[in-house]
Amino acid sequence: MLKQRLTTIRNAAIQEGYTSYEVRIGRLKKLDAILVDHQSALIEAADKDFNGRPAIQTRMEIFGALESIRYTTKNLKRWMKPDKRDVPFINRLTGASAEILHQPLGVVGVVAPWNFPYVLSLGALAGVFAGGNRAMLKPSELCPNVSALLAELIGEKFDKTELDVVLGGPEVGQEFCSLAFDHLLFTGAPSIASHVMRAAAENLVPMTLELGGKCPVVVSDSGDLDLAVDRIMWGKVQNAGQICLAPDYVFVPQRYVEEFLSRAREKIAAWHNKPEHDAHFCSIINDRHLQRLQGYIDEAQEKGARVESLKTSSMSLPGRQIAPHIFVEPADDLGVMRDEVFGPLLSLKGYTDIQQVIDYINLRERPLALYYFGSNSSELDRLKKYTVSGGMSVNDIATHASCETLPLGGVGHSGMGAYHGYHGFLEFTHPKAILKQKKISMAKLFNPPYTKRQSKILDKLIG
C-alpha cells in the first residue's frame, strides 16, 4: 500500500517537472498557516502526549519551525538561481560557460521523532519544499495525538500527491524506511538509524541522518560560572532534557565542582519554588523512558556513586515528571556515562588541564554538539580544531541550531548530512553540472588521425 502511495506521488512529481518558485512558496505558506492558525490545538495535542508539557515550550518549538519556514521563504528566489562557475582557460577561448542547476530530487521521505514533533516535521519540510520536492511524512507513534492532528491539518491544506502523512507503529515505520524514496531524512536514535540505513540501502536511497549522542560541555577557568550554570541547567529542564542537543556531561575546573553543584541547586530552586511550578516541568514521554532514567539513578546509587537530586520541598512532581539529578564524578562504566541520557540527568566531572578534556572527548563517539563556556581564545581554538562534533555553541547551549545561516547536522555516530536554511536547500536538491559550448570547439584539434602537431600542443598544455 505504501509503495502505491509513493508511486502516485512520484508520478505527480514527474508530470509537474521542474517545480516553479510560486509552487514552492505556496507549499511553504501552507506549512506556516498550519502552525500559526492551529496553535491551541497543537499545544493541547503535545500536552496530552507528554502527559504534561508546558505550553511555553511547545510555543517555542512552533516558533523554531516558523523561523525555518520564514527564512526559507524570504531567501528562496535567490537560492534557486543557477550558480555560475568558472571554466578552464581552454574552454574560455571558445566562449564556453558553466553553471550548476539545483534540481529537485523528487519525493523525500521524512521520519520525525517524538521529542520535537513540530519543528522536526513541519520545520524540516521547509528545506524539502524549498528544493522543489514532494514528501511523505512519518510522525512518531509515541505521540499519537500530535501525529493524528498533523495528519488532519496537513490533509486539509495539502493534496496527498504533495505531502502524504503515514501513521502507524514500528512495522509501518520499517516499511516506510524500505521505500524507494529519492532521499530519506531520519531524525532519531543512533541505535535505530543503523536499521534505517540497512533498509534504505536495498534501494540505494541517499540519506540525511540527524542523530544525537553525548554532548559534552567544557567550562573554562576564564568562564562566567553563573552564566554557565544558568545555560546548562536550562538545557536540562527544557523538554525535560529530551533533546538531542542537550548537555550530557560537564567538565569544570576541579576546584569548582562543589560550587557548580551548589549554584545548580539554587538555580532549580529559584525556577521552581512554588507547588504550581510543577506544571512548568515537562514530563517524560512514556513509562518506559521514565523507568530507563530511574534505572540510571538506581544503578549509580547501588554502585556507590554520588547522585544529587535537585528536587526541592515545594516539588511534588506528579505523573511522569522527574527532578533534575547531577551525578558527581561518575565512573565511565555507569549507564549514565555510556548512553545518551535524553532526560534531566547531568554528569559533572572535574579537570585540571584542557588537554585532558580533549583526550576524553576524542576517545568517545563524535557528539552532535560541543559547548564551551569561557573567554580563553587559545582553549577555544584547541577545542574547535582538535575535537570533532556536529556543531558548537560558545557561552550558550544549542543556539547554533537556531541560526538558519548555519548547517545543522552530526558527524560519525551523531549523523550524516546537514540541513537548515541554504544548507537544507542544497541537501534536498541535486547539483546538476551544465557546461554550454558554442559552435567553435577545441576538441576538433584532437580528432584522429593523430599528428605530431597535436603532441606539440599537448606538450605546451601539460608543460
Coordinates of N, CA, C and O in Angstrom, one line a residue, residues 12-163:
A12 N 3.1 12.2 -10.0 CA 2.7 13.6 -10.0 C 3.9 14.5 -10.1 O 3.9 15.6 -10.8
A13 N 5.0 14.1 -9.4 CA 6.2 14.9 -9.5 C 6.8 14.9 -10.9 O 7.3 16.0 -11.4
I14 N 6.8 13.8 -11.5 CA 7.3 13.7 -12.9 C 6.5 14.5 -13.9 O 7.0 15.2 -14.7
Q15 N 5.2 14.4 -13.7 CA 4.3 15.2 -14.6 C 4.5 16.7 -14.4 O 4.4 17.4 -15.3
E16 N 4.7 17.1 -13.1 CA 5.0 18.5 -12.9 C 6.3 19.0 -13.5 O 6.4 20.1 -13.9
G17 N 7.3 18.2 -13.4 CA 8.6 18.6 -13.9 C 9.3 19.5 -12.9 O 9.2 19.3 -11.7
Y18 N 10.0 20.5 -13.4 CA 10.8 21.4 -12.6 C 9.8 22.3 -11.8 O 9.0 23.0 -12.4
T19 N 9.8 22.2 -10.5 CA 8.8 22.9 -9.7 C 9.1 24.4 -9.7 O 10.2 24.9 -9.4
S20 N 8.1 25.2 -10.0 CA 8.2 26.6 -10.1 C 8.4 27.3 -8.7 O 8.1 26.7 -7.6
Y21 N 8.9 28.5 -8.7 CA 9.1 29.2 -7.5 C 7.8 29.4 -6.8 O 7.6 29.3 -5.5
E22 N 6.7 29.8 -7.6 CA 5.4 30.1 -7.0 C 4.8 28.8 -6.3 O 4.2 29.0 -5.2
V23 N 5.0 27.6 -6.8 CA 4.5 26.4 -6.2 C 5.2 26.2 -4.9 O 4.6 25.8 -3.9
R24 N 6.5 26.3 -4.9 CA 7.3 26.1 -3.7 C 6.9 27.1 -2.6 O 6.7 26.6 -1.4
I25 N 6.8 28.3 -2.9 CA 6.4 29.3 -1.9 C 5.0 29.0 -1.4 O 4.7 29.1 -0.2
G26 N 4.1 28.5 -2.3 CA 2.8 28.2 -1.9 C 2.8 27.1 -0.8 O 2.0 27.1 0.2
R27 N 3.6 26.1 -1.0 CA 3.7 25.0 -0.1 C 4.3 25.4 1.3 O 3.9 25.0 2.4
L28 N 5.3 26.3 1.2 CA 5.9 26.8 2.4 C 4.8 27.6 3.2 O 4.8 27.6 4.5
K29 N 4.0 28.4 2.5 CA 3.0 29.2 3.2 C 1.9 28.3 3.9 O 1.3 28.7 4.9
K30 N 1.7 27.2 3.3 CA 0.7 26.2 3.9 C 1.3 25.7 5.2 O 0.5 25.6 6.2
L31 N 2.6 25.4 5.2 CA 3.2 25.0 6.5 C 3.1 26.1 7.5 O 2.7 25.8 8.7
D32 N 3.3 27.3 7.1 CA 3.3 28.4 8.0 C 1.9 28.6 8.6 O 1.7 28.7 9.8
A33 N 0.9 28.5 7.7 CA -0.5 28.6 8.2 C -0.9 27.6 9.2 O -1.7 27.8 10.2
I34 N -0.5 26.3 9.0 CA -0.8 25.2 9.9 C -0.3 25.6 11.3 O -1.1 25.4 12.3
L35 N 0.9 26.1 11.4 CA 1.5 26.4 12.7 C 0.8 27.6 13.4 O 0.6 27.6 14.6
V36 N 0.5 28.6 12.6 CA 0.0 29.8 13.1 C -1.5 29.7 13.5 O -1.9 30.1 14.6
D37 N -2.2 29.1 12.6 CA -3.7 29.1 12.8 C -4.2 28.0 13.8 O -5.3 28.1 14.2
H38 N -3.3 27.1 14.1 CA -3.8 26.0 15.0 C -2.9 25.8 16.2 O -2.7 24.7 16.7
Q39 N -2.4 26.9 16.7 CA -1.5 26.9 17.9 C -2.2 26.1 19.1 O -1.5 25.3 19.7
S40 N -3.4 26.5 19.4 CA -4.0 25.9 20.6 C -4.2 24.4 20.5 O -3.9 23.7 21.4
A41 N -4.6 23.9 19.3 CA -4.7 22.5 19.1 C -3.4 21.8 19.1 O -3.3 20.7 19.7
L42 N -2.3 22.4 18.6 CA -1.0 21.8 18.6 C -0.5 21.7 20.0 O 0.1 20.7 20.4
I43 N -0.7 22.8 20.8 CA -0.3 22.8 22.2 C -1.0 21.7 23.0 O -0.4 20.9 23.8
E44 N -2.3 21.6 22.8 CA -3.1 20.6 23.5 C -2.7 19.2 23.2 O -2.6 18.3 24.1
A45 N -2.4 18.9 21.9 CA -2.0 17.6 21.5 C -0.7 17.2 22.1 O -0.5 16.0 22.6
A46 N 0.3 18.1 22.1 CA 1.6 17.8 22.7 C 1.4 17.6 24.2 O 2.1 16.7 24.8
D47 N 0.6 18.4 24.9 CA 0.4 18.2 26.3 C -0.2 16.9 26.6 O 0.2 16.2 27.6
K48 N -1.1 16.4 25.8 CA -1.7 15.1 26.1 C -0.7 14.0 25.9 O -0.6 13.0 26.7
D49 N 0.1 14.1 24.8 CA 1.1 13.0 24.5 C 2.2 12.9 25.6 O 2.6 11.8 25.9
F50 N 2.6 14.0 26.1 CA 3.6 14.0 27.1 C 3.1 13.8 28.5 O 3.8 13.7 29.4
N51 N 1.7 13.9 28.6 CA 1.1 13.9 29.9 C 1.6 15.0 30.8 O 1.8 14.9 32.0
G52 N 1.7 16.2 30.1 CA 2.2 17.4 30.8 C 3.4 18.0 30.1 O 4.5 17.5 30.3
R53 N 3.1 19.0 29.2 CA 4.2 19.7 28.6 C 3.8 21.2 28.6 O 2.8 21.6 28.1
P54 N 4.7 22.0 29.2 CA 4.4 23.5 29.3 C 4.1 24.1 27.9 O 4.8 23.8 27.0
A55 N 3.0 24.9 27.9 CA 2.6 25.5 26.6 C 3.7 26.4 26.1 O 3.9 26.4 24.9
I56 N 4.5 27.0 27.0 CA 5.6 27.9 26.5 C 6.6 27.1 25.7 O 7.1 27.5 24.7
Q57 N 6.9 25.9 26.2 CA 7.9 25.1 25.5 C 7.4 24.6 24.1 O 8.1 24.6 23.1
T58 N 6.1 24.3 24.0 CA 5.5 23.9 22.7 C 5.5 25.2 21.8 O 5.8 25.1 20.6
R59 N 5.2 26.3 22.3 CA 5.2 27.5 21.5 C 6.6 27.9 21.0 O 6.7 28.4 19.9
M60 N 7.6 27.7 21.9 CA 8.9 27.9 21.5 C 9.3 27.0 20.3 O 10.0 27.4 19.4
E61 N 8.8 25.7 20.4 CA 9.1 24.8 19.3 C 8.4 25.3 18.0 O 9.0 25.2 16.9
I62 N 7.1 25.7 18.1 CA 6.4 26.2 17.0 C 7.1 27.4 16.3 O 7.3 27.5 15.1
F63 N 7.6 28.3 17.2 CA 8.4 29.5 16.7 C 9.7 29.0 15.9 O 10.0 29.5 14.9
G64 N 10.3 28.0 16.5 CA 11.5 27.4 15.8 C 11.2 26.9 14.4 O 11.9 27.1 13.4
A65 N 10.1 26.2 14.3 CA 9.6 25.7 13.0 C 9.3 26.9 12.0 O 9.7 26.9 10.8
L66 N 8.6 27.9 12.5 CA 8.3 29.1 11.7 C 9.5 29.8 11.3 O 9.6 30.3 10.2
E67 N 10.5 29.9 12.1 CA 11.8 30.5 11.8 C 12.4 29.9 10.5 O 12.9 30.6 9.6
S68 N 12.4 28.5 10.5 CA 13.0 27.8 9.4 C 12.2 28.1 8.1 O 12.7 28.4 7.0
I69 N 10.8 28.0 8.3 CA 10.0 28.2 7.1 C 10.1 29.6 6.6 O 10.2 29.9 5.3
R70 N 10.1 30.6 7.4 CA 10.1 32.0 7.0 C 11.4 32.5 6.5 O 11.5 33.2 5.5
Y71 N 12.5 32.0 7.0 CA 13.8 32.3 6.5 C 14.0 31.7 5.1 O 14.5 32.4 4.2
T72 N 13.5 30.5 4.9 CA 13.5 29.9 3.6 C 12.6 30.6 2.6 O 13.1 30.9 1.5
T73 N 11.4 31.0 3.0 CA 10.6 31.8 2.1 C 11.2 33.1 1.7 O 11.1 33.4 0.5
K74 N 11.9 33.7 2.6 CA 12.5 35.0 2.3 C 13.6 34.9 1.3 O 13.8 35.8 0.5
N75 N 14.4 33.8 1.3 CA 15.6 33.7 0.5 C 15.5 32.8 -0.7 O 16.4 32.6 -1.4
L76 N 14.4 32.1 -0.8 CA 14.2 31.0 -1.8 C 14.5 31.5 -3.3 O 15.2 30.8 -4.0
K77 N 14.0 32.6 -3.7 CA 14.2 33.1 -5.0 C 15.7 33.2 -5.4 O 16.2 32.8 -6.5
R78 N 16.5 33.7 -4.4 CA 17.9 33.9 -4.7 C 18.6 32.5 -4.7 O 19.5 32.3 -5.6
W79 N 18.2 31.6 -3.9 CA 18.8 30.2 -3.9 C 18.5 29.5 -5.2 O 19.4 28.7 -5.6
M80 N 17.4 29.7 -5.8 CA 17.0 29.0 -7.0 C 17.8 29.4 -8.2 O 17.8 28.7 -9.2
K81 N 18.4 30.5 -8.2 CA 19.2 31.0 -9.3 C 20.4 30.0 -9.6 O 21.0 29.6 -8.6
P82 N 20.6 29.7 -10.9 CA 21.7 28.8 -11.2 C 23.1 29.5 -10.7 O 23.2 30.7 -10.7
D83 N 23.9 28.6 -10.2 CA 25.3 29.1 -9.7 C 26.2 29.2 -10.9 O 26.5 28.1 -11.5
K84 N 26.7 30.3 -11.2 CA 27.7 30.5 -12.3 C 29.0 30.0 -11.8 O 29.4 30.3 -10.7
R85 N 29.7 29.2 -12.7 CA 31.0 28.7 -12.3 C 32.1 29.1 -13.4 O 31.7 29.2 -14.5
D86 N 33.3 29.2 -12.9 CA 34.4 29.4 -13.9 C 34.6 28.2 -14.8 O 34.3 27.1 -14.4
V87 N 35.2 28.5 -15.9 CA 35.5 27.3 -16.8 C 37.0 27.4 -17.1 O 37.7 28.5 -17.0
P88 N 37.7 26.3 -17.4 CA 39.1 26.3 -17.7 C 39.4 27.2 -18.9 O 38.6 27.5 -19.7
F89 N 40.7 27.7 -18.9 CA 41.1 28.6 -19.9 C 40.9 28.2 -21.3 O 40.4 28.9 -22.2
I90 N 41.1 26.9 -21.6 CA 41.0 26.4 -22.9 C 39.5 26.4 -23.4 O 39.2 26.6 -24.6
N91 N 38.6 26.3 -22.4 CA 37.2 26.4 -22.8 C 36.7 27.9 -22.9 O 35.8 28.2 -23.7
R92 N 37.4 28.7 -22.2 CA 37.0 30.2 -22.3 C 37.4 30.7 -23.7 O 36.7 31.6 -24.2
L93 N 38.4 30.1 -24.3 CA 38.8 30.6 -25.6 C 37.7 30.4 -26.6 O 37.6 31.2 -27.6
T94 N 36.8 29.5 -26.4 CA 35.7 29.2 -27.3 C 34.4 29.8 -26.8 O 33.3 29.4 -27.4
G95 N 34.4 30.5 -25.8 CA 33.2 31.1 -25.2 C 32.3 30.2 -24.4 O 31.1 30.5 -24.3
A96 N 32.8 29.2 -23.9 CA 32.0 28.3 -23.1 C 31.7 28.9 -21.7 O 32.4 29.7 -21.2
S97 N 30.6 28.4 -21.2 CA 30.1 28.9 -19.8 C 29.7 27.7 -19.0 O 29.3 26.6 -19.6
A98 N 29.7 27.8 -17.7 CA 29.3 26.7 -16.8 C 28.4 27.2 -15.7 O 28.6 28.3 -15.2
E99 N 27.5 26.3 -15.3 CA 26.6 26.7 -14.2 C 26.2 25.4 -13.5 O 26.3 24.3 -14.0
I100 N 25.6 25.6 -12.3 CA 25.0 24.4 -11.5 C 23.5 24.8 -11.4 O 23.2 25.8 -10.8
L101 N 22.7 23.8 -11.8 CA 21.3 24.0 -11.6 C 20.9 23.0 -10.4 O 21.2 21.8 -10.5
H102 N 20.3 23.6 -9.4 CA 19.9 22.8 -8.2 C 18.5 22.2 -8.5 O 17.5 22.9 -8.4
Q103 N 18.5 21.0 -8.9 CA 17.3 20.3 -9.4 C 16.6 19.5 -8.3 O 17.2 18.9 -7.4
P104 N 15.2 19.6 -8.2 CA 14.5 18.8 -7.3 C 14.9 17.3 -7.3 O 15.1 16.8 -8.4
L105 N 14.9 16.6 -6.2 CA 15.2 15.2 -6.2 C 14.0 14.4 -6.5 O 14.2 13.3 -7.2
G106 N 12.8 14.8 -6.1 CA 11.6 14.0 -6.4 C 10.8 13.9 -5.2 O 10.1 14.9 -4.8
V107 N 10.8 12.7 -4.6 CA 9.9 12.5 -3.4 C 10.9 12.2 -2.2 O 11.7 11.3 -2.3
V108 N 10.7 13.0 -1.1 CA 11.6 12.8 0.0 C 10.8 12.2 1.2 O 9.7 12.7 1.5
G109 N 11.3 11.2 1.8 CA 10.7 10.6 3.0 C 11.2 11.3 4.2 O 12.4 11.5 4.3
V110 N 10.3 11.7 5.2 CA 10.7 12.3 6.4 C 10.2 11.5 7.6 O 9.0 11.3 7.8
V111 N 11.1 11.0 8.4 CA 10.8 10.3 9.6 C 11.1 11.2 10.8 O 12.2 11.6 11.1
A112 N 10.0 11.7 11.4 CA 10.1 12.7 12.5 C 10.0 12.0 13.9 O 9.3 11.0 14.1
P113 N 10.8 12.5 14.9 CA 10.7 11.9 16.2 C 9.7 12.5 17.1 O 9.0 13.4 16.7
W114 N 9.5 12.0 18.3 CA 8.5 12.4 19.2 C 8.9 13.6 20.1 O 8.1 14.3 20.6
N115 N 10.2 13.9 20.3 CA 10.6 14.9 21.2 C 10.3 16.3 20.8 O 10.0 17.1 21.6
F116 N 10.5 16.6 19.5 CA 10.1 17.9 18.9 C 9.3 17.6 17.7 O 9.8 17.7 16.6
P117 N 8.0 17.2 17.9 CA 7.2 16.7 16.8 C 6.8 17.7 15.7 O 6.4 17.3 14.6
Y118 N 7.0 19.0 16.0 CA 6.6 20.0 15.0 C 7.8 20.6 14.3 O 7.8 20.6 13.0
V119 N 8.8 21.0 15.0 CA 10.0 21.5 14.3 C 10.7 20.5 13.5 O 11.3 20.8 12.5
L120 N 10.6 19.2 13.9 CA 11.3 18.2 13.2 C 10.5 17.5 12.1 O 10.9 16.5 11.5
S121 N 9.3 18.0 11.9 CA 8.4 17.5 10.8 C 8.1 18.7 9.9 O 8.7 18.8 8.8
L122 N 7.3 19.7 10.3 CA 6.9 20.8 9.5 C 8.1 21.7 9.3 O 8.3 22.2 8.2
G123 N 9.0 21.9 10.3 CA 10.2 22.7 10.1 C 11.2 22.1 9.2 O 11.8 22.8 8.3
A124 N 11.3 20.8 9.3 CA 12.2 20.1 8.4 C 11.8 20.1 6.9 O 12.6 20.1 6.0
L125 N 10.4 20.1 6.8 CA 9.9 20.2 5.4 C 10.2 21.5 4.7 O 10.0 21.6 3.5
A126 N 10.6 22.5 5.4 CA 11.0 23.8 4.7 C 12.0 23.6 3.7 O 11.9 24.0 2.5
G127 N 13.1 22.8 4.0 CA 14.2 22.6 3.1 C 13.7 21.6 2.0 O 14.1 21.8 0.8
V128 N 12.9 20.7 2.3 CA 12.4 19.7 1.3 C 11.6 20.4 0.3 O 11.7 20.2 -1.0
F129 N 10.6 21.3 0.7 CA 9.8 22.0 -0.3 C 10.6 23.1 -1.0 O 10.3 23.4 -2.2
A130 N 11.5 23.7 -0.3 CA 12.4 24.7 -1.0 C 13.1 24.1 -2.2 O 13.3 24.8 -3.2
G131 N 13.5 22.8 -2.0 CA 14.2 22.2 -3.1 C 13.3 21.7 -4.2 O 13.8 21.2 -5.2
G132 N 12.0 22.0 -4.1 CA 11.1 21.6 -5.2 C 10.5 20.2 -5.1 O 10.0 19.7 -6.1
N133 N 10.7 19.6 -4.0 CA 10.3 18.2 -3.8 C 8.9 18.0 -3.3 O 8.3 19.0 -2.8
R134 N 8.4 16.8 -3.4 CA 7.2 16.4 -2.7 C 7.6 15.5 -1.6 O 8.8 15.1 -1.5
A135 N 6.7 15.1 -0.7 CA 7.2 14.4 0.5 C 6.1 13.4 1.1 O 4.9 13.6 0.9
M136 N 6.6 12.4 1.8 CA 5.8 11.6 2.7 C 6.4 11.7 4.1 O 7.6 11.7 4.3
L137 N 5.5 12.0 5.0 CA 5.9 12.2 6.4 C 5.4 11.1 7.3 O 4.3 10.7 7.3
K138 N 6.4 10.5 8.1 CA 6.0 9.5 9.1 C 6.3 10.1 10.5 O 7.4 10.1 11.0
P139 N 5.3 10.6 11.2 CA 5.4 11.1 12.5 C 5.5 9.9 13.5 O 5.2 8.8 13.2
S140 N 6.0 10.2 14.7 CA 6.2 9.2 15.7 C 4.9 8.6 16.3 O 4.0 9.4 16.6
E141 N 4.9 7.3 16.4 CA 3.8 6.7 17.1 C 3.8 6.9 18.6 O 2.7 6.7 19.3
L142 N 4.9 7.4 19.1 CA 4.9 7.7 20.6 C 4.2 9.0 20.9 O 4.0 9.3 22.1
C143 N 3.8 9.8 19.9 CA 3.0 11.0 20.2 C 1.7 10.9 19.3 O 1.6 11.6 18.3
P144 N 0.8 10.0 19.6 CA -0.3 9.7 18.7 C -1.3 10.9 18.5 O -1.9 11.0 17.4
N145 N -1.5 11.7 19.6 CA -2.4 12.8 19.4 C -1.8 13.9 18.4 O -2.5 14.4 17.6
V146 N -0.5 14.1 18.6 CA 0.2 15.0 17.7 C 0.1 14.5 16.2 O -0.1 15.2 15.3
S147 N 0.4 13.2 16.1 CA 0.5 12.6 14.8 C -0.8 12.7 14.1 O -0.9 13.0 12.9
A148 N -1.9 12.3 14.8 CA -3.2 12.4 14.2 C -3.6 13.8 13.9 O -4.2 14.0 12.8
L149 N -3.3 14.8 14.7 CA -3.6 16.2 14.4 C -2.8 16.6 13.2 O -3.4 17.3 12.3
L150 N -1.5 16.3 13.1 CA -0.8 16.7 11.9 C -1.4 16.1 10.6 O -1.5 16.8 9.6
A151 N -1.8 14.8 10.7 CA -2.4 14.2 9.5 C -3.7 14.9 9.1 O -3.9 15.1 7.9
E152 N -4.5 15.3 10.1 CA -5.7 16.0 9.8 C -5.4 17.4 9.2 O -6.0 17.8 8.2
L153 N -4.5 18.2 9.8 CA -4.3 19.6 9.4 C -3.6 19.6 8.0 O -3.9 20.4 7.2
I154 N -2.6 18.7 7.8 CA -1.9 18.6 6.5 C -2.9 18.1 5.5 O -2.9 18.6 4.3
G155 N -3.8 17.2 5.8 CA -4.8 16.7 4.8 C -5.7 17.9 4.4 O -6.2 17.8 3.2
E156 N -6.0 18.8 5.3 CA -6.8 20.0 4.9 C -6.1 21.0 4.0 O -6.8 21.6 3.1
K157 N -4.8 21.1 4.1 CA -4.1 22.1 3.3 C -3.4 21.5 2.1 O -3.3 22.2 1.1
F158 N -3.0 20.3 2.1 CA -2.2 19.7 1.0 C -2.9 18.6 0.3 O -3.6 17.8 0.9
D159 N -2.7 18.5 -1.0 CA -3.1 17.3 -1.7 C -2.2 16.2 -1.4 O -1.0 16.4 -1.1
K160 N -2.7 15.0 -1.3 CA -1.9 13.8 -0.9 C -0.7 13.6 -1.9 O 0.2 12.9 -1.5
T161 N -0.8 14.1 -3.1 CA 0.4 14.0 -4.0 C 1.5 15.0 -3.7 O 2.5 14.9 -4.3
E162 N 1.2 16.0 -2.9 CA 2.2 17.0 -2.4 C 2.9 16.5 -1.1 O 4.1 16.5 -1.0
L163 N 2.0 16.2 -0.2 CA 2.5 15.8 1.2 C 1.5 14.8 1.7 O 0.4 15.1 2.0

